[in-house]
Coordinates of C-alpha atoms and ligand atoms in Angstrom, one line a residue:
M1 CA -23.7 -139.6 157.6
T2 CA -24.5 -138.6 154.0
S3 CA -22.9 -140.4 151.1
L4 CA -22.0 -139.3 147.6
S5 CA -25.1 -141.1 146.2
S6 CA -27.5 -139.2 148.4
P7 CA -28.8 -135.9 147.2
P8 CA -26.9 -132.8 148.5
L9 CA -28.0 -131.5 151.8
H10 CA -29.7 -128.1 152.0
V11 CA -29.0 -126.4 155.3
A12 CA -30.1 -123.0 156.6
V13 CA -28.0 -121.2 159.2
V14 CA -29.8 -118.4 161.1
G15 CA -27.5 -115.5 162.1
A16 CA -24.4 -114.3 160.2
G17 CA -22.3 -113.6 163.3
P18 CA -19.0 -115.4 163.7
A19 CA -20.8 -118.6 165.0
G20 CA -23.1 -118.8 162.0
I21 CA -20.4 -118.0 159.5
H22 CA -18.0 -120.6 161.1
A23 CA -20.8 -123.2 161.1
A24 CA -21.5 -122.5 157.4
G25 CA -17.7 -122.6 156.7
V26 CA -17.1 -125.8 158.5
L27 CA -20.1 -127.5 156.9
S28 CA -19.1 -126.4 153.5
H29 CA -15.6 -127.8 154.1
L30 CA -16.7 -131.1 155.6
A31 CA -19.6 -131.7 153.2
P32 CA -18.7 -129.6 150.1
R33 CA -21.9 -130.6 148.1
T34 CA -24.1 -129.0 150.8
K35 CA -26.1 -126.0 149.7
I36 CA -26.1 -123.5 152.6
D37 CA -28.2 -120.4 153.1
L38 CA -26.9 -118.0 155.8
I39 CA -29.8 -115.9 156.8
E40 CA -29.3 -112.6 158.8
L41 CA -31.6 -110.1 160.4
L42 CA -29.5 -107.0 159.8
P43 CA -28.6 -105.7 156.4
A44 CA -24.9 -106.5 157.1
P45 CA -23.2 -109.7 158.3
Y46 CA -20.6 -110.3 161.1
G47 CA -22.8 -109.9 164.2
L48 CA -21.0 -108.6 167.3
V49 CA -17.7 -108.3 165.4
R50 CA -19.2 -105.4 163.6
Y51 CA -21.7 -104.2 166.2
G52 CA -20.1 -105.2 169.6
V53 CA -16.3 -105.2 169.4
S54 CA -15.1 -101.7 170.3
P55 CA -14.1 -99.4 167.4
D56 CA -10.8 -98.7 169.2
H57 CA -9.9 -102.4 168.8
P58 CA -9.0 -102.4 165.1
R59 CA -7.0 -105.6 165.4
I60 CA -10.0 -107.5 166.6
K61 CA -12.3 -105.8 164.1
K62 CA -10.0 -107.2 161.4
I63 CA -11.4 -110.7 162.2
V64 CA -14.0 -109.5 159.7
E65 CA -11.4 -110.2 157.0
S66 CA -11.1 -113.8 157.9
L67 CA -14.9 -114.2 158.1
H68 CA -15.2 -112.4 154.7
G69 CA -12.7 -115.1 153.4
V70 CA -15.1 -117.9 154.6
L71 CA -18.0 -116.4 152.6
D72 CA -16.3 -115.1 149.5
G73 CA -16.5 -117.4 146.5
S74 CA -18.0 -120.2 148.6
N75 CA -21.2 -122.3 148.2
I76 CA -22.7 -120.3 151.1
R77 CA -25.5 -118.0 150.0
L78 CA -25.8 -114.9 152.2
L79 CA -29.4 -113.5 152.7
C80 CA -29.4 -110.4 154.9
N81 CA -32.2 -108.2 156.1
I82 CA -34.6 -111.1 156.9
E83 CA -35.9 -111.6 160.5
I84 CA -36.4 -115.3 161.2
G85 CA -39.2 -115.8 163.7
T86 CA -41.4 -113.0 162.3
E87 CA -40.9 -112.6 158.5
I88 CA -40.2 -116.3 158.1
T89 CA -40.9 -118.7 160.8
V90 CA -38.5 -121.4 162.1
D91 CA -41.2 -124.0 161.2
E92 CA -41.2 -122.8 157.6
L93 CA -37.4 -123.1 157.5
R94 CA -37.6 -126.6 159.0
D95 CA -40.1 -127.6 156.2
A96 CA -37.8 -126.2 153.5
Y97 CA -34.3 -127.5 154.6
D98 CA -32.8 -130.8 155.7
A99 CA -31.4 -129.0 158.8
V100 CA -31.5 -125.5 160.4
I101 CA -28.7 -124.2 162.6
I102 CA -29.7 -121.5 165.0
A103 CA -26.8 -119.0 165.6
T104 CA -28.7 -115.9 166.7
G105 CA -26.2 -114.9 169.4
A106 CA -27.0 -112.5 172.3
S107 CA -27.8 -108.9 171.8
R108 CA -29.6 -107.6 174.9
D109 CA -28.6 -106.7 178.4
A110 CA -29.1 -109.2 181.2
T111 CA -31.4 -107.7 183.8
L112 CA -30.3 -106.0 187.0
D113 CA -33.2 -105.9 189.3
I114 CA -32.6 -103.0 191.7
P115 CA -34.7 -99.9 192.6
G116 CA -34.3 -97.0 190.1
I117 CA -32.8 -99.1 187.4
R118 CA -35.3 -97.7 184.9
L119 CA -34.7 -94.0 185.6
P120 CA -33.7 -91.8 182.7
G121 CA -29.9 -91.8 182.8
S122 CA -29.6 -95.5 183.7
F123 CA -28.4 -97.4 180.7
G124 CA -27.7 -101.0 179.6
A125 CA -24.2 -101.6 178.2
A126 CA -25.6 -103.4 175.2
D127 CA -27.6 -100.3 174.1
F128 CA -24.6 -98.0 174.5
V129 CA -22.3 -100.5 172.6
S130 CA -24.9 -100.8 169.8
W131 CA -25.0 -97.0 169.6
Y132 CA -21.3 -96.3 169.4
N133 CA -20.9 -99.2 166.9
G134 CA -23.6 -97.7 164.6
H135 CA -26.1 -100.5 164.9
P136 CA -29.0 -99.7 162.5
D137 CA -31.6 -100.3 165.2
A138 CA -29.8 -98.2 167.9
H139 CA -30.7 -94.7 169.1
T140 CA -29.5 -92.0 166.7
T141 CA -28.0 -89.8 169.5
W142 CA -26.8 -90.6 173.0
P143 CA -27.5 -88.4 176.0
L144 CA -23.9 -87.8 177.1
S145 CA -24.4 -85.0 179.6
A146 CA -23.1 -86.5 182.9
E147 CA -19.8 -85.3 184.3
S148 CA -19.6 -88.2 186.8
V149 CA -20.7 -91.7 185.7
A150 CA -21.0 -95.1 187.4
V151 CA -20.2 -98.3 185.5
I152 CA -21.4 -101.6 187.2
G153 CA -19.5 -104.7 186.2
A154 CA -16.2 -106.5 186.3
G155 CA -15.8 -107.9 182.8
N156 CA -14.4 -106.7 179.4
V157 CA -17.7 -105.1 178.4
A158 CA -17.5 -102.9 181.5
L159 CA -14.0 -102.0 180.4
D160 CA -15.1 -101.2 176.9
V161 CA -17.9 -99.0 178.2
T162 CA -15.6 -97.2 180.6
R163 CA -13.0 -96.6 177.9
M164 CA -15.5 -95.3 175.3
L165 CA -17.0 -93.0 177.9
I166 CA -13.7 -91.6 179.2
K167 CA -11.7 -91.4 175.9
H168 CA -11.1 -88.1 174.2
A169 CA -13.0 -88.3 170.9
H170 CA -10.1 -87.3 168.8
T171 CA -8.3 -90.5 169.7
L172 CA -11.1 -92.3 167.7
S173 CA -10.5 -90.3 164.6
D174 CA -8.9 -93.2 162.7
T175 CA -11.7 -95.8 163.6
D176 CA -14.9 -96.7 161.7
V177 CA -17.2 -94.7 164.1
S178 CA -19.9 -92.7 162.3
D179 CA -19.8 -88.9 162.2
R180 CA -22.8 -88.5 164.6
V181 CA -21.3 -90.9 167.2
Y182 CA -18.0 -89.0 166.9
Q183 CA -19.8 -85.6 167.3
D184 CA -21.7 -86.8 170.4
L185 CA -18.5 -88.2 172.0
A186 CA -16.6 -85.0 171.1
A187 CA -19.2 -83.0 173.2
N188 CA -19.1 -85.4 176.1
P189 CA -18.5 -83.3 179.3
I190 CA -17.4 -86.4 181.4
R191 CA -14.7 -86.1 184.0
D192 CA -15.0 -89.2 186.2
V193 CA -16.0 -92.8 185.7
H194 CA -16.5 -94.9 188.8
L195 CA -16.3 -98.6 188.1
F196 CA -17.9 -100.9 190.7
A197 CA -17.0 -104.6 191.2
R198 CA -18.9 -106.8 193.6
R199 CA -15.8 -108.9 194.5
G200 CA -12.1 -108.1 194.8
P201 CA -9.3 -107.4 192.3
A202 CA -8.3 -111.1 192.2
D203 CA -11.8 -112.1 191.1
V204 CA -12.5 -109.7 188.2
R205 CA -13.1 -111.1 184.7
F206 CA -11.1 -108.5 182.9
S207 CA -8.5 -109.6 180.4
P208 CA -5.0 -108.4 181.5
I209 CA -4.4 -106.6 178.1
E210 CA -7.8 -104.8 178.2
L211 CA -7.3 -103.7 181.7
R212 CA -3.8 -102.3 181.0
E213 CA -5.2 -100.5 178.0
L214 CA -7.3 -98.4 180.4
G215 CA -4.1 -96.9 181.8
D216 CA -2.8 -96.1 178.3
Q217 CA -5.6 -93.7 177.5
L218 CA -4.5 -90.2 176.7
D219 CA -5.1 -87.7 179.5
V220 CA -6.8 -90.3 181.8
D221 CA -5.7 -91.3 185.3
V222 CA -6.7 -94.6 186.7
I223 CA -7.1 -94.6 190.5
V224 CA -7.1 -97.7 192.7
N225 CA -7.1 -97.8 196.5
P226 CA -3.8 -99.4 197.6
A227 CA -5.6 -101.1 200.5
D228 CA -7.6 -103.2 198.0
L229 CA -4.4 -104.7 196.7
E230 CA -2.7 -105.5 199.9
S231 CA -1.5 -109.1 200.3
N232 CA -4.1 -111.5 201.8
P233 CA -4.3 -115.3 201.6
H234 CA -7.0 -115.3 198.8
L235 CA -5.3 -112.7 196.6
D236 CA -1.9 -114.3 197.1
R237 CA -3.3 -117.8 196.2
M238 CA -5.1 -116.5 193.1
T239 CA -2.0 -114.5 191.8
R240 CA 0.2 -117.6 192.4
Q241 CA -2.2 -120.0 190.7
F242 CA -3.4 -117.9 187.7
T243 CA -1.0 -115.9 185.5
P244 CA -3.7 -113.6 184.2
V245 CA -4.7 -112.7 187.8
H246 CA -1.1 -112.0 188.6
H247 CA -0.9 -109.6 185.6
I248 CA -4.1 -107.9 186.6
V249 CA -3.1 -107.4 190.2
E250 CA 0.4 -106.1 189.2
T251 CA -1.1 -103.6 186.8
M252 CA -3.4 -102.3 189.5
R253 CA -0.5 -102.2 192.0
E254 CA 1.5 -100.1 189.5
W255 CA -1.4 -97.6 189.2
S256 CA -1.9 -97.5 193.0
R257 CA 1.7 -96.5 193.5
I258 CA 1.4 -93.4 191.3
P259 CA 1.8 -90.4 193.6
A260 CA -1.2 -88.0 193.7
D261 CA 0.9 -85.1 192.4
R262 CA 1.5 -87.0 189.1
R263 CA -2.2 -87.5 188.6
T264 CA -2.8 -84.5 186.4
A265 CA -5.1 -85.8 183.8
S266 CA -8.4 -84.0 183.0
R267 CA -10.4 -87.3 183.2
R268 CA -10.2 -90.1 185.8
V269 CA -11.3 -93.7 186.2
Y270 CA -11.8 -94.9 189.8
L271 CA -11.9 -98.7 190.4
H272 CA -14.0 -99.6 193.4
F273 CA -13.9 -103.2 194.7
H274 CA -16.3 -105.0 197.1
H275 CA -19.3 -102.7 196.2
A276 CA -22.6 -104.3 195.0
P277 CA -25.2 -102.0 193.4
A278 CA -28.2 -101.6 195.7
A279 CA -30.2 -98.7 194.1
V280 CA -30.1 -96.1 191.4
L281 CA -31.1 -92.9 193.1
G282 CA -33.1 -89.9 191.8
A283 CA -36.6 -88.6 191.4
D284 CA -36.9 -88.0 187.6
T285 CA -33.4 -88.8 186.5
V286 CA -30.3 -90.4 187.9
E287 CA -28.8 -88.4 190.7
G288 CA -26.7 -91.1 192.4
L289 CA -25.9 -94.8 193.0
R290 CA -26.2 -96.6 196.3
T291 CA -23.9 -99.5 196.8
E292 CA -23.6 -102.0 199.6
V293 CA -20.1 -102.7 200.9
M294 CA -19.4 -106.4 200.5
A295 CA -17.4 -108.4 203.0
P296 CA -15.1 -110.9 201.4
D297 CA -15.1 -114.4 202.9
G298 CA -11.4 -115.1 202.1
Y299 CA -12.3 -117.6 199.3
G300 CA -13.4 -115.3 196.5
H301 CA -17.0 -114.8 197.6
A302 CA -18.4 -111.7 199.2
F303 CA -21.5 -111.1 201.3
G304 CA -23.5 -107.9 202.0
S305 CA -22.2 -106.2 205.1
G306 CA -25.3 -104.0 205.6
E307 CA -23.2 -100.9 205.1
F308 CA -24.3 -98.7 202.3
V309 CA -22.5 -95.8 200.4
E310 CA -24.0 -93.2 198.1
H311 CA -22.1 -92.0 195.1
D312 CA -22.8 -88.7 193.4
V313 CA -23.2 -89.7 189.7
Q314 CA -25.6 -88.4 187.0
A315 CA -25.6 -91.6 184.9
V316 CA -25.3 -95.3 185.5
Y317 CA -24.3 -98.0 183.0
R318 CA -24.8 -101.6 183.9
A319 CA -22.5 -104.1 182.2
V320 CA -23.7 -107.2 183.9
G321 CA -23.8 -109.5 180.9
Y322 CA -25.6 -110.1 177.7
A323 CA -28.6 -112.3 177.2
S324 CA -30.1 -114.2 174.2
T325 CA -33.6 -113.8 173.1
A326 CA -36.0 -116.7 172.6
L327 CA -36.9 -117.5 169.0
A328 CA -40.5 -118.6 168.3
G329 CA -40.4 -122.3 167.3
V330 CA -37.1 -123.1 169.1
P331 CA -37.0 -124.6 172.6
F332 CA -35.5 -122.1 175.1
D333 CA -34.3 -122.3 178.6
H334 CA -35.3 -119.1 180.3
A335 CA -33.1 -119.7 183.3
S336 CA -29.9 -119.7 181.3
N337 CA -31.2 -117.8 178.3
T338 CA -29.8 -120.5 175.9
V339 CA -31.2 -123.1 173.5
P340 CA -31.1 -126.5 175.2
H341 CA -29.0 -129.0 173.2
V342 CA -26.8 -132.1 173.3
A343 CA -23.5 -131.4 171.4
G344 CA -25.3 -128.9 169.3
A345 CA -28.5 -130.9 168.5
V346 CA -31.5 -129.0 169.9
V347 CA -33.5 -130.9 172.5
D348 CA -37.0 -130.1 173.9
N349 CA -38.0 -129.7 177.5
H350 CA -38.0 -133.5 178.0
G351 CA -34.5 -133.9 176.5
N352 CA -35.8 -135.3 173.2
H353 CA -33.9 -134.3 170.0
V354 CA -35.9 -131.9 167.8
P355 CA -35.3 -133.3 164.3
G356 CA -33.5 -131.0 161.9
L357 CA -32.8 -128.3 164.5
Y358 CA -29.2 -127.5 165.6
T359 CA -27.6 -124.6 167.4
T360 CA -24.2 -122.9 167.9
G361 CA -22.5 -119.8 169.3
W362 CA -23.6 -117.6 172.2
I363 CA -27.3 -118.8 172.0
K364 CA -26.0 -122.3 172.5
R365 CA -23.3 -121.7 175.2
G366 CA -24.4 -118.4 176.8
P367 CA -22.8 -115.0 176.3
V368 CA -19.2 -116.0 177.3
G369 CA -16.1 -116.6 175.3
L370 CA -14.2 -114.9 172.6
I371 CA -14.7 -114.9 168.9
G372 CA -12.1 -117.7 168.5
S373 CA -14.2 -120.1 170.5
T374 CA -17.1 -119.9 168.0
K375 CA -15.1 -122.0 165.5
S376 CA -14.5 -125.0 167.7
D377 CA -18.1 -124.7 168.9
A378 CA -19.4 -124.7 165.3
R379 CA -17.3 -127.8 164.6
Q380 CA -19.0 -129.7 167.3
T381 CA -22.4 -128.7 166.0
V382 CA -21.6 -129.5 162.4
D383 CA -20.1 -132.9 163.4
T384 CA -23.3 -133.7 165.3
L385 CA -25.5 -132.5 162.4
L386 CA -23.6 -134.6 159.8
A387 CA -23.8 -137.7 162.1
R388 CA -27.5 -137.3 162.7
V389 CA -29.1 -135.7 159.7
A390 CA -29.8 -139.0 157.9
A391 CA -31.5 -140.3 161.0
D392 CA -33.6 -137.1 161.3
A393 CA -35.2 -138.4 158.0
R394 CA -37.6 -135.5 157.7
P395 CA -39.6 -135.1 154.5
R396 CA -39.0 -131.6 153.1
L397 CA -42.2 -130.0 151.9
D398 CA -40.6 -127.2 149.9
R399 CA -37.3 -128.1 148.1
Q400 CA -36.7 -124.5 147.0
G401 CA -35.4 -123.4 150.4
V402 CA -36.6 -119.9 151.2
D403 CA -36.8 -118.6 147.7
G404 CA -40.5 -119.0 147.3
L405 CA -41.2 -117.4 150.7
L406 CA -38.9 -114.5 149.9
R407 CA -40.8 -113.9 146.6
D408 CA -44.3 -114.3 148.1
R409 CA -43.5 -111.9 151.0
N410 CA -41.7 -109.4 148.9
L411 CA -38.7 -109.3 151.3
R412 CA -35.8 -107.0 150.4
T413 CA -32.8 -109.2 150.7
V414 CA -29.3 -108.0 150.8
D415 CA -27.1 -110.8 149.3
W416 CA -23.3 -111.1 149.1
D417 CA -23.0 -108.7 146.2
G418 CA -25.2 -106.3 148.0
W419 CA -23.0 -106.5 151.1
L420 CA -19.9 -105.9 148.9
R421 CA -21.6 -102.7 147.6
I422 CA -22.2 -101.6 151.2
D423 CA -18.7 -102.5 152.1
S424 CA -17.3 -100.4 149.2
A425 CA -19.6 -97.5 150.0
E426 CA -18.3 -97.4 153.6
R427 CA -14.7 -97.6 152.5
E428 CA -15.3 -94.7 150.1
L429 CA -16.7 -92.7 152.9
G430 CA -13.7 -93.4 155.0
A431 CA -11.2 -92.7 152.1
A432 CA -12.6 -89.3 151.7
C433 CA -11.4 -88.5 155.3
G434 CA -8.2 -90.6 155.3
R435 CA -9.8 -93.4 157.3
D436 CA -10.2 -97.1 156.3
R437 CA -14.0 -97.0 156.7
I438 CA -16.8 -95.0 158.1
K439 CA -19.9 -97.0 159.0
I440 CA -23.2 -96.3 157.4
V441 CA -25.8 -96.4 160.2
E442 CA -29.3 -95.9 158.7
R443 CA -31.0 -99.2 157.9
D444 CA -32.8 -97.7 154.9
E445 CA -29.6 -96.5 153.4
L446 CA -27.9 -99.8 154.0
V447 CA -30.8 -101.7 152.4
T448 CA -31.0 -99.3 149.5
I449 CA -27.4 -99.7 148.6
G450 CA -27.5 -103.4 149.3
T451 CA -30.5 -104.1 147.1
Q452 CA -29.6 -101.8 144.1
P453 CA -30.1 -103.6 140.8
R454 CA -26.7 -104.5 139.3
D455 CA -26.9 -102.0 136.4
Q456 CA -27.4 -99.0 138.8
T457 CA -24.0 -99.5 140.5
Ligands
FAD501 C1 -19.4 -105.5 173.7 C2 -18.7 -106.7 173.3 C3 -17.3 -106.7 172.9 C4 -16.7 -107.8 172.5 N1 -15.3 -107.8 172.2 C5 -14.7 -108.9 171.9 C6 -13.3 -108.8 171.6 O1 -12.7 -107.7 171.6 N2 -12.7 -110.0 171.2 C7 -13.3 -111.2 171.1 O2 -12.7 -112.2 170.8 N3 -14.6 -111.2 171.4 C8 -15.3 -110.1 171.8 N4 -16.7 -110.2 172.1 C9 -17.3 -111.6 172.0 C10 -17.8 -111.9 170.6 O3 -18.5 -110.8 170.1 C11 -18.7 -113.2 170.6 O4 -17.8 -114.2 171.1 C12 -19.3 -113.5 169.3 O5 -19.8 -112.4 168.6 C13 -20.4 -114.5 169.5 O6 -20.8 -114.9 168.2 P1 -22.3 -115.3 167.8 O7 -22.3 -115.5 166.3 O8 -22.8 -116.4 168.6 O9 -23.3 -114.1 168.1 P2 -23.4 -112.7 167.4 O10 -22.1 -112.1 167.1 O11 -24.3 -111.9 168.3 O12 -24.2 -113.0 166.0 C14 -25.5 -113.4 166.0 C15 -26.1 -112.9 164.7 O13 -27.5 -113.4 164.6 C16 -28.3 -112.4 164.1 N5 -29.7 -112.6 164.5 C17 -30.2 -112.4 165.7 N6 -31.6 -112.7 165.7 C18 -31.9 -113.1 164.4 C19 -33.1 -113.5 163.8 N7 -34.3 -113.6 164.5 N8 -33.1 -113.8 162.4 C20 -31.9 -113.7 161.7 N9 -30.7 -113.3 162.3 C21 -30.7 -113.0 163.6 C22 -27.7 -111.1 164.7 O14 -28.2 -109.9 164.0 C23 -26.2 -111.4 164.6 O15 -25.7 -110.9 163.4 C24 -17.4 -109.1 172.5 C25 -18.7 -109.1 172.8 C26 -19.4 -108.0 173.2 C27 -20.8 -108.1 173.6

């Protein structure tokens, strides 16, 4: 523990997603004299809340307001547009701070190793999500030319991808999507999305509310095979034992009872259970998806039956999970794609604590859990840091934090005031069309606004 007589701690937090912001906030609350630098790769903070959460979930997007509240007027200094690991190394940070907290999250697709997965027209959910959320490093346009699309996955990201593909663009007109995303979605010729889950309806990882939302989409029918929802010992046990499973199965049963003559929508979502992806088909571009029918064992597991089905689709989206990226200078477990740790203190391959290095959020736990869980997670890491930091007893070589490095390397940093200017510019863009905000997408434009000298604003 630090005491009032000891000099204030100087801590760097890497990654300004919810985990990094909460870690900085909890640290500043528990040890108010601490000087905290929150360093972010992108020109804007908030991580996946800004660049992952679906634009048609404005209530969740509003979490940005509480994260804003943590940073505004605090002793936390925001430094955006700096890539740790390349522009400044983790070792340089460790030399300059008493402790470094790694909160770099997860931003890429987990791999799905089946033949044809690299064909043009086969996409990772993370890339699509980044595109429709206006991520500065995402593709500028998205090839939306397929009428029939397969989505592989049984979690909320698969639902987000399905919804964003099947939605009529005008239902997004009050969100923060950029004009070019809106225009591409408006020209989307899609008619059918086929969502494939390896296991049964009682084993999906959807949230009941997000699943129900699929059925609330304008001019979209959701089609489920009633046979998949028939009573069986596993499904009955799961619905009795777990309330969310009960709601999920009831929602699907409601859909399955809708008579065919009432299904008049111009777009459809088909839910297929017990199908595992086997191959993406096509010569030069996606022409289909082959799935293997899975045989349930009655206990929630399913095994390949040897029976294969081919589906006529022109695009395949895999939503099989996110994965974190290793950061040079930080131990990494390539099997779980996480940073190994004990209660947030980073350990090396032999289980030994790496002095001064801590971790929190998705890179610590893996890419599961809602935004809310990043706060309790951050609390654990900060408690560990405060208990250990004196024992770490590392001589700091450079007591200026990163300031000297930023100057020497001529890095263009977007600070809190810079972010507020970007925020205002996006709100002004939105106000001009009666919307709360329209996102600025180009990195250069974000950086130019975010680094403008004060007298030019
Ligand atoms: C598609 C999708 C939809 C979701 N929807 C919801 C939802 O509706 N509700 C909900 O509660 N949760 C949702 N989540 C989960 C939620 O986004 C996560 O729980 C949360 O964002 C994890 O926080 P994090 O800070 O660990 O990671 P992130 O949010 O990924 O933040 C990590 C930050 O680190 C930065 N960074 C990465 N590398 C570097 C580097 N080298 N140097 C500096 N900075 C770096 C990144 O740019 C990013 O800003 C969703 C997730 C996804 C993927």
